[in-house]
């Protein structure tokens, strides 16, 4: 579904990623790890075309990322649900409106029953009318996950989804992502939380890739 | 969403895009004011254009068909030369009628300058003959030569000398009016572009989030286009009504000063200002759409 081959990415004369190759097949589960500032978010942004590679080849659902027009990028983002590190909500809209935003922008009608069910799935059924500022960090992350999956995307990308939540909440979010994977979704999670990765590997077959010294490596048995 | 579809969406009820972009109070008021002021000025420019157009047409048509023969001679020759000149005029093809003005008529012509008590009969005032052309017109040079032969004191004045610059001046004023209208439209477009850019900058984060969740540029642009089109239209409605009221309250045209007082609309010309609000809306639509798509192209 998403394939990177010998991808380099640089910004302001500095190389942030060198020779990155990665293949995210249908129904796969990947963890992307590495220290802060290693380039995890950069790699994820290349996967939903918020950034363009300096060189190398990125194929997104069979299409070369370089050949994608602006509408193609919009269509891609309807197939890739992203849980952003900072959630990226519209502060003037309610939680329910934020979660239903991908449906609204793509011209699909929002079924109130389905929306309620989705909010219930992430444990936010009673907070549909709340504004983002009124939510806790964990609630915001769960709402971001609900927004990421509302279009039933093929791929879910989560960038440090458990960065601002306690252990119990991170386990809950992980369970939601594992549940999505069991439904056939491709999942990639960027995290530096090794305990989270170990907890996931106990339940699903997950590959772990690590960014070290700007290069992507397959993590070994140390996990 | 094509431009036409987006155009129709402008006047439909609140669109989906409207709900996701927060309202922008300051730019809304700015656009309304600018559109109203520009529409007010446009109504005056339109009134100027139409009035000067009427003036140019009137001067061109009314004066073109009249001429004057002036006979400057001694008192004893005056009657004979007038008779001879009238005879020449009556036999000239293209002249419908020729008539010597009476002393009273000449006195009335001079009255605005010298007052009613002037003893015109005792002054060497030339005899004037009013000449009216028919639809074919006459050949001026031939007539001058014949008059010179039959009535040496007769001078033909076909009004060309002073009619042409007047008509040219009126036509230039009309052109200036249309240029002013074009400049007003361009200025309105520039102001709306600036206001739209300000609104787009203020909503940069909203736009980024919309792009990230899969919104197409045309969807995002629609929210801004609709708002600014409606603001331009409603501001222009207010400005146009005020402008029409102001033109209506101008002093009416009178024979004494028709050039200065005849600047209003006449008859069906009152319908012309009604085209200003839709045109302002169209300018708003195009300016915002171009600005929005240009700004959006700069985002990933």
Short mmCIF file of C-alpha atoms in Angstrom, two decimals:
data_model
loop_
_atom_site.label_atom_id
_atom_site.label_comp_id
_atom_site.label_asym_id
_atom_site.label_seq_id
_atom_site.Cartn_x
_atom_site.Cartn_y
_atom_site.Cartn_z
CA UNK A 1 0.00 0.00 0.00
CA UNK A 2 2.76 2.38 0.95
CA UNK A 3 6.29 1.80 -0.23
CA UNK A 4 9.44 3.84 0.23
CA UNK A 5 12.54 2.97 -1.75
CA UNK A 6 15.93 4.62 -1.10
CA UNK A 7 14.20 7.77 0.05
CA UNK A 8 16.23 10.77 1.10
CA UNK A 9 14.78 13.82 2.69
CA UNK A 10 16.66 17.00 3.46
CA UNK A 11 15.69 20.42 4.68
CA UNK A 12 17.78 23.58 4.75
CA UNK A 13 20.85 21.73 3.53
CA UNK A 14 20.66 19.08 6.26
CA UNK A 15 19.82 15.43 5.55
CA UNK A 16 17.04 14.25 7.87
CA UNK A 17 16.52 10.82 6.29
CA UNK A 18 19.00 8.85 4.21
CA UNK A 19 18.26 5.82 2.04
CA UNK A 20 15.00 4.92 3.79
CA UNK A 21 13.19 1.86 2.42
CA UNK A 22 9.99 0.55 3.92
CA UNK A 23 6.97 -1.39 2.70
CA UNK A 24 3.63 -1.24 4.47
CA UNK A 25 1.56 -4.12 3.16
CA UNK A 26 -2.17 -4.56 3.57
CA UNK A 27 -3.13 -5.52 7.14
CA UNK A 28 0.41 -5.10 8.48
CA UNK A 29 1.27 -3.61 11.86
CA UNK A 30 4.43 -1.53 12.21
CA UNK A 31 6.05 0.40 14.99
CA UNK A 32 8.42 3.20 14.09
CA UNK A 33 10.79 4.01 16.89
CA UNK A 34 13.83 6.13 17.56
CA UNK A 35 14.88 8.98 19.81
CA UNK A 36 13.17 12.36 19.73
CA UNK A 37 14.20 14.31 16.66
CA UNK A 38 15.33 11.17 14.82
CA UNK A 39 12.89 11.84 11.96
CA UNK A 40 9.88 9.67 12.85
CA UNK A 41 7.34 12.40 12.13
CA UNK A 42 9.19 13.28 8.92
CA UNK A 43 8.95 9.68 7.72
CA UNK A 44 5.23 9.54 8.53
CA UNK A 45 4.60 12.85 6.74
CA UNK A 46 6.21 11.37 3.64
CA UNK A 47 3.66 8.54 3.88
CA UNK A 48 0.66 10.88 3.60
CA UNK A 49 2.37 13.33 1.28
CA UNK A 50 2.64 16.25 3.63
CA UNK A 51 6.32 16.22 2.67
CA UNK A 52 7.95 15.28 -0.61
CA UNK A 53 11.12 13.22 -0.74
CA UNK A 54 14.27 14.94 -1.97
CA UNK A 55 15.15 11.77 -3.88
CA UNK A 56 14.17 8.12 -4.04
CA UNK A 57 10.74 6.76 -4.81
CA UNK A 58 7.56 6.73 -2.72
CA UNK A 59 4.58 4.76 -3.99
CA UNK A 60 1.25 5.45 -2.34
CA UNK A 61 -1.52 3.01 -3.29
CA UNK A 62 0.27 2.27 -6.53
CA UNK A 63 0.83 5.91 -7.49
CA UNK A 64 4.18 7.66 -7.53
CA UNK A 65 4.00 10.42 -4.90
CA UNK A 66 5.79 12.83 -7.23
CA UNK A 67 3.08 12.50 -9.86
CA UNK A 68 0.20 13.24 -7.50
CA UNK A 69 -1.83 16.37 -8.14
CA UNK A 70 -3.45 18.34 -5.34
CA UNK A 71 -6.76 16.50 -5.68
CA UNK A 72 -4.89 13.18 -5.70
CA UNK A 73 -3.32 14.16 -2.39
CA UNK A 74 -6.78 14.93 -0.98
CA UNK A 75 -8.02 11.53 -2.15
CA UNK A 76 -4.95 9.86 -0.59
CA UNK A 77 -5.69 11.49 2.77
CA UNK A 78 -9.18 10.07 2.67
CA UNK A 79 -7.61 6.60 2.48
CA UNK A 80 -5.01 7.28 5.17
CA UNK A 81 -6.27 8.18 8.64
CA UNK A 82 -3.71 10.11 10.65
CA UNK A 83 -3.57 10.57 14.43
CA UNK A 84 -1.37 13.63 14.75
CA UNK A 85 0.87 14.17 17.73
CA UNK A 86 -0.88 17.48 18.48
CA UNK A 87 -4.31 16.16 17.36
CA UNK A 88 -4.97 19.11 14.93
CA UNK A 89 -8.54 19.95 15.89
CA UNK A 90 -10.58 22.97 14.87
CA UNK A 91 -11.11 24.73 18.19
CA UNK A 92 -14.44 26.32 17.26
CA UNK A 93 -16.07 23.00 16.38
CA UNK A 94 -17.44 20.47 18.85
CA UNK A 95 -15.84 17.09 19.38
CA UNK A 96 -18.47 15.38 17.22
CA UNK A 97 -18.03 17.94 14.43
CA UNK A 98 -14.26 17.51 14.55
CA UNK A 99 -14.56 13.75 14.39
CA UNK A 100 -17.01 13.98 11.46
CA UNK A 101 -14.83 16.53 9.61
CA UNK A 102 -13.37 14.03 7.07
CA UNK A 103 -16.92 13.04 6.08
CA UNK A 104 -17.97 16.67 5.73
CA UNK A 105 -15.04 17.68 3.52
CA UNK A 106 -15.45 14.66 1.27
CA UNK A 107 -19.16 15.31 0.76
CA UNK A 108 -20.41 12.27 2.66
CA UNK A 109 -23.42 12.53 4.91
CA UNK A 110 -22.68 11.92 8.56
CA UNK A 111 -24.97 9.28 10.10
CA UNK A 112 -25.67 10.42 13.70
CA UNK A 113 -26.09 6.80 14.81
CA UNK A 114 -22.74 5.73 13.39
CA UNK A 115 -21.02 8.81 14.80
CA UNK A 116 -22.44 8.08 18.26
CA UNK A 117 -21.30 4.49 17.98
CA UNK A 118 -17.79 5.59 16.95
CA UNK A 119 -17.56 8.05 19.85
CA UNK A 120 -18.76 5.28 22.17
CA UNK A 121 -16.03 2.98 20.76
CA UNK A 122 -13.36 5.46 21.86
CA UNK A 123 -15.19 6.13 25.15
CA UNK A 124 -16.31 9.66 24.34
CA UNK A 125 -20.04 9.07 23.88
CA UNK A 126 -20.97 11.63 26.53
CA UNK A 127 -18.69 14.38 25.27
CA UNK A 128 -19.91 14.80 21.71
CA UNK A 129 -20.79 18.47 22.28
CA UNK A 130 -17.61 19.44 24.12
CA UNK A 131 -15.08 21.75 22.54
CA UNK A 132 -11.52 20.43 22.06
CA UNK A 133 -10.21 22.81 24.74
CA UNK A 134 -12.50 21.15 27.28
CA UNK A 135 -10.97 17.69 26.73
CA UNK A 136 -8.06 16.06 28.53
CA UNK A 137 -4.96 14.88 26.65
CA UNK A 138 -6.18 11.27 26.57
CA UNK A 139 -9.64 12.28 25.39
CA UNK A 140 -8.13 14.38 22.63
CA UNK A 141 -5.97 11.45 21.47
CA UNK A 142 -8.99 9.13 21.41
CA UNK A 143 -11.01 11.72 19.52
CA UNK A 144 -8.14 12.06 17.02
CA UNK A 145 -8.20 8.28 16.57
CA UNK A 146 -11.96 8.37 15.99
CA UNK A 147 -11.48 11.09 13.34
CA UNK A 148 -8.68 9.07 11.73
CA UNK A 149 -10.89 6.02 11.24
CA UNK A 150 -14.26 7.62 10.43
CA UNK A 151 -13.68 7.29 6.68
CA UNK A 152 -12.78 3.62 7.18
CA UNK A 153 -9.29 4.21 5.75
CA UNK A 154 -7.01 1.47 4.52
CA UNK A 155 -4.07 2.77 6.53
CA UNK A 156 -3.96 4.35 9.99
CA UNK A 157 -0.87 6.36 10.87
CA UNK A 158 -0.45 7.34 14.52
CA UNK A 159 2.30 9.78 15.49
CA UNK A 160 3.12 9.38 19.19
CA UNK A 161 -0.51 8.70 20.09
CA UNK A 162 0.37 7.89 23.66
CA UNK A 163 2.86 10.71 24.17
CA UNK A 164 0.69 12.74 26.52
CA UNK A 165 -1.35 10.07 28.29
CA UNK A 166 -0.82 7.77 31.26
CA UNK A 167 -0.09 4.05 30.97
CA UNK A 168 -3.67 2.97 31.39
CA UNK A 169 -4.85 5.32 28.63
CA UNK A 170 -2.00 4.31 26.34
CA UNK A 171 -3.05 0.67 26.74
CA UNK A 172 -6.60 1.62 25.86
CA UNK A 173 -5.48 3.46 22.71
CA UNK A 174 -3.25 0.53 21.77
CA UNK A 175 -6.18 -1.85 22.11
CA UNK A 176 -8.22 0.33 19.75
CA UNK A 177 -5.41 0.27 17.17
CA UNK A 178 -5.00 -3.51 17.53
CA UNK A 179 -8.74 -3.88 17.06
CA UNK A 180 -8.50 -1.85 13.83
CA UNK A 181 -5.63 -4.04 12.64
CA UNK A 182 -7.73 -7.13 13.27
CA UNK A 183 -10.36 -5.53 11.06
CA UNK A 184 -7.77 -5.55 8.28
CA UNK A 185 -6.39 -2.02 8.54
CA UNK A 186 -2.70 -1.31 8.01
CA UNK A 187 -1.28 0.35 11.10
CA UNK A 188 1.94 2.26 11.66
CA UNK A 189 2.63 3.84 15.05
CA UNK A 190 5.53 6.16 15.79
CA UNK A 191 6.56 5.86 19.43
CA UNK A 192 9.60 5.76 21.65
CA UNK A 193 7.67 3.86 24.35
CA UNK A 194 9.29 0.38 24.41
CA UNK A 195 6.76 -0.92 26.92
CA UNK A 196 3.96 -0.10 24.51
CA UNK A 197 5.73 -2.00 21.73
CA UNK A 198 6.26 -5.04 23.97
CA UNK A 199 2.61 -4.98 25.01
CA UNK A 200 1.52 -4.89 21.38
CA UNK A 201 3.87 -7.65 20.25
CA UNK A 202 2.28 -9.90 22.82
CA UNK A 203 -1.01 -9.59 20.95
CA UNK A 204 -0.23 -8.97 17.27
CA UNK A 205 2.46 -9.72 14.79
CA UNK A 206 4.13 -6.32 14.61
CA UNK A 207 7.32 -5.28 12.85
CA UNK A 208 9.47 -2.67 14.48
CA UNK A 209 11.59 -0.30 12.47
CA UNK A 210 13.95 2.15 14.05
CA UNK A 211 15.51 5.36 12.81
CA UNK A 212 19.10 5.65 13.91
CA UNK A 213 21.62 8.12 12.56
CA UNK A 214 19.06 9.23 9.92
CA UNK A 215 18.81 5.68 8.58
CA UNK A 216 15.94 3.24 8.85
CA UNK A 217 16.76 -0.13 10.39
CA UNK A 218 14.77 -3.24 11.18
CA UNK A 219 14.83 -3.59 14.96
CA UNK A 220 16.10 -6.91 16.23
CA UNK A 221 15.40 -9.30 19.07
CA UNK A 222 16.33 -6.73 21.73
CA UNK A 223 12.66 -5.92 21.85
CA UNK B 1 -16.74 21.79 -7.71
CA UNK B 2 -16.57 23.82 -10.91
CA UNK B 3 -16.70 27.61 -11.04
CA UNK B 4 -20.37 27.47 -12.16
CA UNK B 5 -21.36 25.08 -9.40
CA UNK B 6 -19.50 27.23 -6.93
CA UNK B 7 -21.26 30.28 -8.33
CA UNK B 8 -24.65 28.71 -7.64
CA UNK B 9 -23.51 27.57 -4.20
CA UNK B 10 -22.76 31.18 -3.31
CA UNK B 11 -26.44 32.01 -3.17
CA UNK B 12 -27.61 28.73 -1.65
CA UNK B 13 -28.09 28.24 2.07
CA UNK B 14 -25.02 27.78 4.26
CA UNK B 15 -22.59 25.37 2.62
CA UNK B 16 -20.63 22.61 4.35
CA UNK B 17 -17.45 24.64 3.92
CA UNK B 18 -19.03 27.63 5.71
CA UNK B 19 -19.46 25.61 8.86
CA UNK B 20 -15.81 24.73 9.21
CA UNK B 21 -14.28 28.17 8.70
CA UNK B 22 -14.84 30.50 11.67
CA UNK B 23 -16.40 33.90 10.99
CA UNK B 24 -14.03 36.83 10.44
CA UNK B 25 -15.68 39.97 11.82
CA UNK B 26 -13.14 42.63 10.87
CA UNK B 27 -12.62 41.63 7.25
CA UNK B 28 -16.39 41.20 6.90
CA UNK B 29 -17.02 44.81 7.94
CA UNK B 30 -14.10 46.05 5.82
CA UNK B 31 -15.40 44.32 2.71
CA UNK B 32 -18.94 45.55 3.26
CA UNK B 33 -17.76 49.13 3.68
CA UNK B 34 -15.41 48.99 0.67
CA UNK B 35 -18.10 47.49 -1.55
CA UNK B 36 -20.67 50.06 -0.42
CA UNK B 37 -18.30 53.00 -0.99
CA UNK B 38 -17.23 51.72 -4.40
CA UNK B 39 -20.84 51.12 -5.46
CA UNK B 40 -21.74 54.67 -4.39
CA UNK B 41 -18.92 56.04 -6.54
CA UNK B 42 -19.84 53.71 -9.40
CA UNK B 43 -23.37 55.13 -9.46
CA UNK B 44 -21.96 58.65 -9.83
CA UNK B 45 -19.51 57.56 -12.52
CA UNK B 46 -22.39 55.88 -14.33
CA UNK B 47 -24.53 59.01 -14.02
CA UNK B 48 -21.66 61.10 -15.40
CA UNK B 49 -21.12 58.75 -18.33
CA UNK B 50 -24.77 58.58 -19.27
CA UNK B 51 -25.35 62.31 -18.85
CA UNK B 52 -22.32 63.31 -20.89
CA UNK B 53 -23.35 60.76 -23.48
CA UNK B 54 -26.74 62.42 -23.75
CA UNK B 55 -25.10 65.84 -23.88
CA UNK B 56 -22.71 64.82 -26.66
CA UNK B 57 -25.53 63.29 -28.68
CA UNK B 58 -27.73 66.34 -28.21
CA UNK B 59 -25.03 68.81 -29.15
CA UNK B 60 -23.98 66.71 -32.09
CA UNK B 61 -27.48 66.25 -33.49
CA UNK B 62 -29.14 69.56 -32.62
CA UNK B 63 -26.30 71.84 -33.63
CA UNK B 64 -25.28 69.86 -36.65
CA UNK B 65 -28.55 70.67 -38.42
CA UNK B 66 -28.50 74.40 -37.87
CA UNK B 67 -26.33 77.22 -39.20
CA UNK B 68 -26.34 81.01 -39.00
CA UNK B 69 -25.67 83.57 -41.68
CA UNK B 70 -24.40 86.83 -40.23
CA UNK B 71 -24.69 89.97 -42.38
CA UNK B 72 -22.39 92.75 -41.29
CA UNK B 73 -22.84 95.78 -43.48
CA UNK B 74 -23.97 99.36 -43.45
CA UNK B 75 -27.56 100.16 -42.47
CA UNK B 76 -28.53 101.09 -46.04
CA UNK B 77 -27.16 97.81 -47.43
CA UNK B 78 -28.61 95.67 -44.65
CA UNK B 79 -32.06 95.02 -46.13
CA UNK B 80 -30.81 94.43 -49.67
CA UNK B 81 -28.05 92.04 -48.65
CA UNK B 82 -30.45 90.19 -46.33
CA UNK B 83 -32.88 89.72 -49.17
CA UNK B 84 -30.11 88.57 -51.52
CA UNK B 85 -28.76 86.14 -48.95
CA UNK B 86 -32.24 84.69 -48.30
CA UNK B 87 -32.68 84.23 -52.04
CA UNK B 88 -29.40 82.34 -52.26
CA UNK B 89 -30.35 80.20 -49.29
CA UNK B 90 -33.81 79.38 -50.66
CA UNK B 91 -32.27 78.11 -53.87
CA UNK B 92 -29.52 76.07 -52.20
CA UNK B 93 -30.11 72.31 -52.16
CA UNK B 94 -30.04 70.77 -48.68
CA UNK B 95 -31.52 73.76 -46.86
CA UNK B 96 -34.97 73.18 -45.45
CA UNK B 97 -35.65 76.73 -44.33
CA UNK B 98 -33.97 80.10 -43.85
CA UNK B 99 -35.41 82.94 -41.80
CA UNK B 100 -34.12 86.40 -40.88
CA UNK B 101 -34.35 87.06 -37.18
CA UNK B 102 -36.45 90.05 -36.14
CA UNK B 103 -35.03 92.89 -34.06
CA UNK B 104 -36.93 91.56 -31.02
CA UNK B 105 -35.39 88.12 -31.43
CA UNK B 106 -31.90 89.56 -31.71
CA UNK B 107 -32.56 91.71 -28.64
CA UNK B 108 -33.66 88.57 -26.74
CA UNK B 109 -30.41 86.85 -27.72
CA UNK B 110 -28.33 89.76 -26.41
CA UNK B 111 -30.42 90.39 -23.31
CA UNK B 112 -28.50 87.98 -21.01
CA UNK B 113 -25.35 90.04 -21.63
CA UNK B 114 -26.57 93.63 -22.07
CA UNK B 115 -29.96 93.70 -20.31
CA UNK B 116 -33.43 94.52 -21.67
CA UNK B 117 -32.89 98.27 -22.06
CA UNK B 118 -30.27 98.13 -24.76
CA UNK B 119 -31.31 100.24 -27.84
CA UNK B 120 -30.46 97.58 -30.39
CA UNK B 121 -31.99 99.50 -33.30
CA UNK B 122 -29.41 102.26 -32.96
CA UNK B 123 -26.42 99.89 -32.80
CA UNK B 124 -24.55 98.25 -35.71
CA UNK B 125 -25.69 94.78 -34.75
CA UNK B 126 -25.40 92.33 -37.65
CA UNK B 127 -28.53 90.83 -39.17
CA UNK B 128 -28.80 87.12 -38.35
CA UNK B 129 -30.42 84.50 -40.57
CA UNK B 130 -31.30 81.14 -39.02
CA UNK B 131 -30.68 78.25 -41.43
CA UNK B 132 -32.14 74.76 -40.93
CA UNK B 133 -30.72 71.90 -43.00
CA UNK B 134 -32.76 69.07 -44.40
CA UNK B 135 -31.68 65.47 -43.91
CA UNK B 136 -29.32 65.62 -46.92
CA UNK B 137 -27.39 68.69 -45.73
CA UNK B 138 -25.77 71.37 -47.89
CA UNK B 139 -22.34 71.91 -49.28
CA UNK B 140 -20.86 74.62 -47.03
CA UNK B 141 -17.96 75.80 -49.22
CA UNK B 142 -20.17 76.27 -52.31
CA UNK B 143 -22.71 78.19 -50.26
CA UNK B 144 -20.01 80.48 -48.85
CA UNK B 145 -18.81 81.33 -52.35
CA UNK B 146 -22.33 82.08 -53.58
CA UNK B 147 -23.08 84.25 -50.54
CA UNK B 148 -19.84 86.14 -51.08
CA UNK B 149 -20.90 86.88 -54.66
CA UNK B 150 -24.52 87.90 -53.91
CA UNK B 151 -24.18 89.43 -50.43
CA UNK B 152 -20.58 90.40 -49.67
CA UNK B 153 -21.35 91.17 -46.00
CA UNK B 154 -22.77 87.68 -45.36
CA UNK B 155 -20.74 85.15 -43.38
CA UNK B 156 -21.87 81.56 -42.98
CA UNK B 157 -21.31 80.06 -39.55
CA UNK B 158 -22.16 76.36 -39.58
CA UNK B 159 -21.24 76.00 -35.82
CA UNK B 160 -18.50 73.51 -36.65
CA UNK B 161 -15.85 75.72 -35.12
CA UNK B 162 -17.31 75.57 -31.59
CA UNK B 163 -19.55 72.52 -31.90
CA UNK B 164 -16.67 70.10 -32.51
CA UNK B 165 -14.67 70.84 -29.33
CA UNK B 166 -17.87 70.77 -27.25
CA UNK B 167 -18.87 67.38 -28.62
CA UNK B 168 -15.30 66.14 -28.21
CA UNK B 169 -15.25 67.37 -24.62
CA UNK B 170 -18.54 65.63 -23.85
CA UNK B 171 -17.35 62.41 -25.49
CA UNK B 172 -14.12 62.51 -23.52
CA UNK B 173 -16.07 63.04 -20.32
CA UNK B 174 -18.18 60.00 -21.23
CA UNK B 175 -15.01 57.94 -21.82
CA UNK B 176 -13.59 59.18 -18.51
CA UNK B 177 -16.77 58.02 -16.82
CA UNK B 178 -16.36 54.51 -18.22
CA UNK B 179 -12.67 54.48 -17.28
CA UNK B 180 -13.66 55.56 -13.76
CA UNK B 181 -16.12 52.64 -13.64
CA UNK B 182 -13.41 50.20 -14.73
CA UNK B 183 -11.03 51.61 -12.11
CA UNK B 184 -13.71 51.31 -9.43
CA UNK B 185 -14.24 47.65 -10.39
CA UNK B 186 -10.49 47.01 -10.33
CA UNK B 187 -10.09 48.76 -6.97
CA UNK B 188 -12.98 46.76 -5.55
CA UNK B 189 -11.30 43.59 -6.77
CA UNK B 190 -7.98 44.65 -5.22
CA UNK B 191 -9.60 45.48 -1.87
CA UNK B 192 -11.48 42.20 -1.77
CA UNK B 193 -8.30 40.34 -2.70
CA UNK B 194 -6.49 42.00 0.23
CA UNK B 195 -9.34 41.22 2.62
CA UNK B 196 -9.55 37.63 1.36
CA UNK B 197 -5.80 37.19 1.80
CA UNK B 198 -6.08 38.52 5.35
CA UNK B 199 -8.91 36.08 6.07
CA UNK B 200 -6.95 33.20 4.53
CA UNK B 201 -3.88 34.07 6.62
CA UNK B 202 -5.97 34.32 9.78
CA UNK B 203 -7.37 30.86 9.05
CA UNK B 204 -4.09 29.22 8.02
CA UNK B 205 -4.36 26.59 10.75
CA UNK B 206 -7.97 25.77 9.84
CA UNK B 207 -6.96 25.39 6.20
CA UNK B 208 -4.04 23.13 7.15
CA UNK B 209 -6.32 20.85 9.18
CA UNK B 210 -8.85 20.70 6.36
CA UNK B 211 -6.14 19.70 3.89
CA UNK B 212 -4.88 17.05 6.30
CA UNK B 213 -8.31 15.42 6.57
CA UNK B 214 -8.71 15.29 2.79
CA UNK B 215 -10.42 18.54 1.80
CA UNK B 216 -9.86 19.63 -1.77
CA UNK B 217 -8.81 23.19 -2.57
CA UNK B 218 -12.16 24.00 -4.14
CA UNK B 219 -14.01 22.94 -0.99
CA UNK B 220 -11.86 25.22 1.17
CA UNK B 221 -12.00 28.09 -1.32
CA UNK B 222 -15.80 27.79 -1.43
CA UNK B 223 -16.16 28.98 2.17
CA UNK B 224 -14.19 32.15 1.50
CA UNK B 225 -15.64 32.75 -1.96
CA UNK B 226 -19.21 32.55 -0.71
CA UNK B 227 -18.58 34.93 2.18
CA UNK B 228 -16.77 37.56 0.20
CA UNK B 229 -19.17 37.38 -2.75
CA UNK B 230 -22.16 37.91 -0.48
CA UNK B 231 -20.38 40.73 1.38
CA UNK B 232 -19.45 42.46 -1.88
CA UNK B 233 -23.00 42.04 -3.16
CA UNK B 234 -24.78 43.24 -0.02
CA UNK B 235 -22.36 46.14 0.51
CA UNK B 236 -22.90 47.17 -3.10
CA UNK B 237 -26.70 47.00 -2.68
CA UNK B 238 -26.45 49.53 0.16
CA UNK B 239 -23.99 51.76 -1.69
CA UNK B 240 -26.03 51.67 -4.90
CA UNK B 241 -29.26 52.62 -3.14
CA UNK B 242 -27.52 55.51 -1.39
CA UNK B 243 -25.92 56.58 -4.67
CA UNK B 244 -29.25 56.49 -6.52
CA UNK B 245 -30.85 58.51 -3.73
CA UNK B 246 -28.06 61.09 -3.93
CA UNK B 247 -28.39 61.34 -7.73
CA UNK B 248 -32.17 61.64 -7.38
CA UNK B 249 -31.69 64.56 -4.98
CA UNK B 250 -29.41 66.45 -7.38
CA UNK B 251 -31.02 69.64 -8.77
CA UNK B 252 -33.10 68.94 -11.87
CA UNK B 253 -32.02 69.87 -15.38
CA UNK B 254 -32.92 73.38 -16.47
CA UNK B 255 -32.43 75.30 -19.65
CA UNK B 256 -30.10 77.78 -17.98
CA UNK B 257 -27.58 75.29 -16.70
CA UNK B 258 -28.28 71.93 -18.16
CA UNK B 259 -24.63 70.97 -18.29
CA UNK B 260 -24.15 71.13 -14.52
CA UNK B 261 -27.64 70.17 -13.42
CA UNK B 262 -28.43 67.43 -15.91
CA UNK B 263 -26.06 64.84 -14.39
CA UNK B 264 -28.80 62.52 -13.13
CA UNK B 265 -30.40 59.50 -14.79
CA UNK B 266 -33.30 59.83 -17.18
CA UNK B 267 -36.01 57.30 -17.99
CA UNK B 268 -34.75 53.76 -18.40
CA UNK B 269 -31.26 54.89 -17.43
CA UNK B 270 -32.44 54.53 -13.83
CA UNK B 271 -32.19 50.75 -14.39
CA UNK B 272 -28.46 50.90 -15.09
CA UNK B 273 -27.32 51.32 -11.45
CA UNK B 274 -29.16 48.09 -10.61
CA UNK B 275 -26.38 46.26 -12.46
CA UNK B 276 -23.79 47.50 -9.93
CA UNK B 277 -24.51 44.98 -7.08
CA UNK B 278 -24.39 41.87 -9.33
CA UNK B 279 -21.19 43.18 -10.92
CA UNK B 280 -19.69 43.82 -7.46
CA UNK B 281 -20.69 40.26 -6.49
CA UNK B 282 -19.02 38.92 -9.64
CA UNK B 283 -15.85 40.91 -8.89
CA UNK B 284 -15.91 39.58 -5.30
CA UNK B 285 -16.40 36.02 -6.55
CA UNK B 286 -13.51 36.16 -9.02
CA UNK B 287 -11.12 38.06 -6.73
CA UNK B 288 -11.67 35.72 -3.78
CA UNK B 289 -11.57 32.56 -5.86
CA UNK B 290 -8.28 33.54 -7.48
CA UNK B 291 -6.78 34.65 -4.13
CA UNK B 292 -7.91 31.48 -2.33
CA UNK B 293 -6.66 29.08 -5.00
CA UNK B 294 -3.34 30.93 -5.19
CA UNK B 295 -2.84 30.76 -1.40
CA UNK B 296 -3.92 27.11 -1.24
CA UNK B 297 -1.46 26.14 -3.95
CA UNK B 298 1.32 27.22 -1.58
CA UNK B 299 0.25 24.56 0.93
CA UNK B 300 1.06 20.84 0.71
#
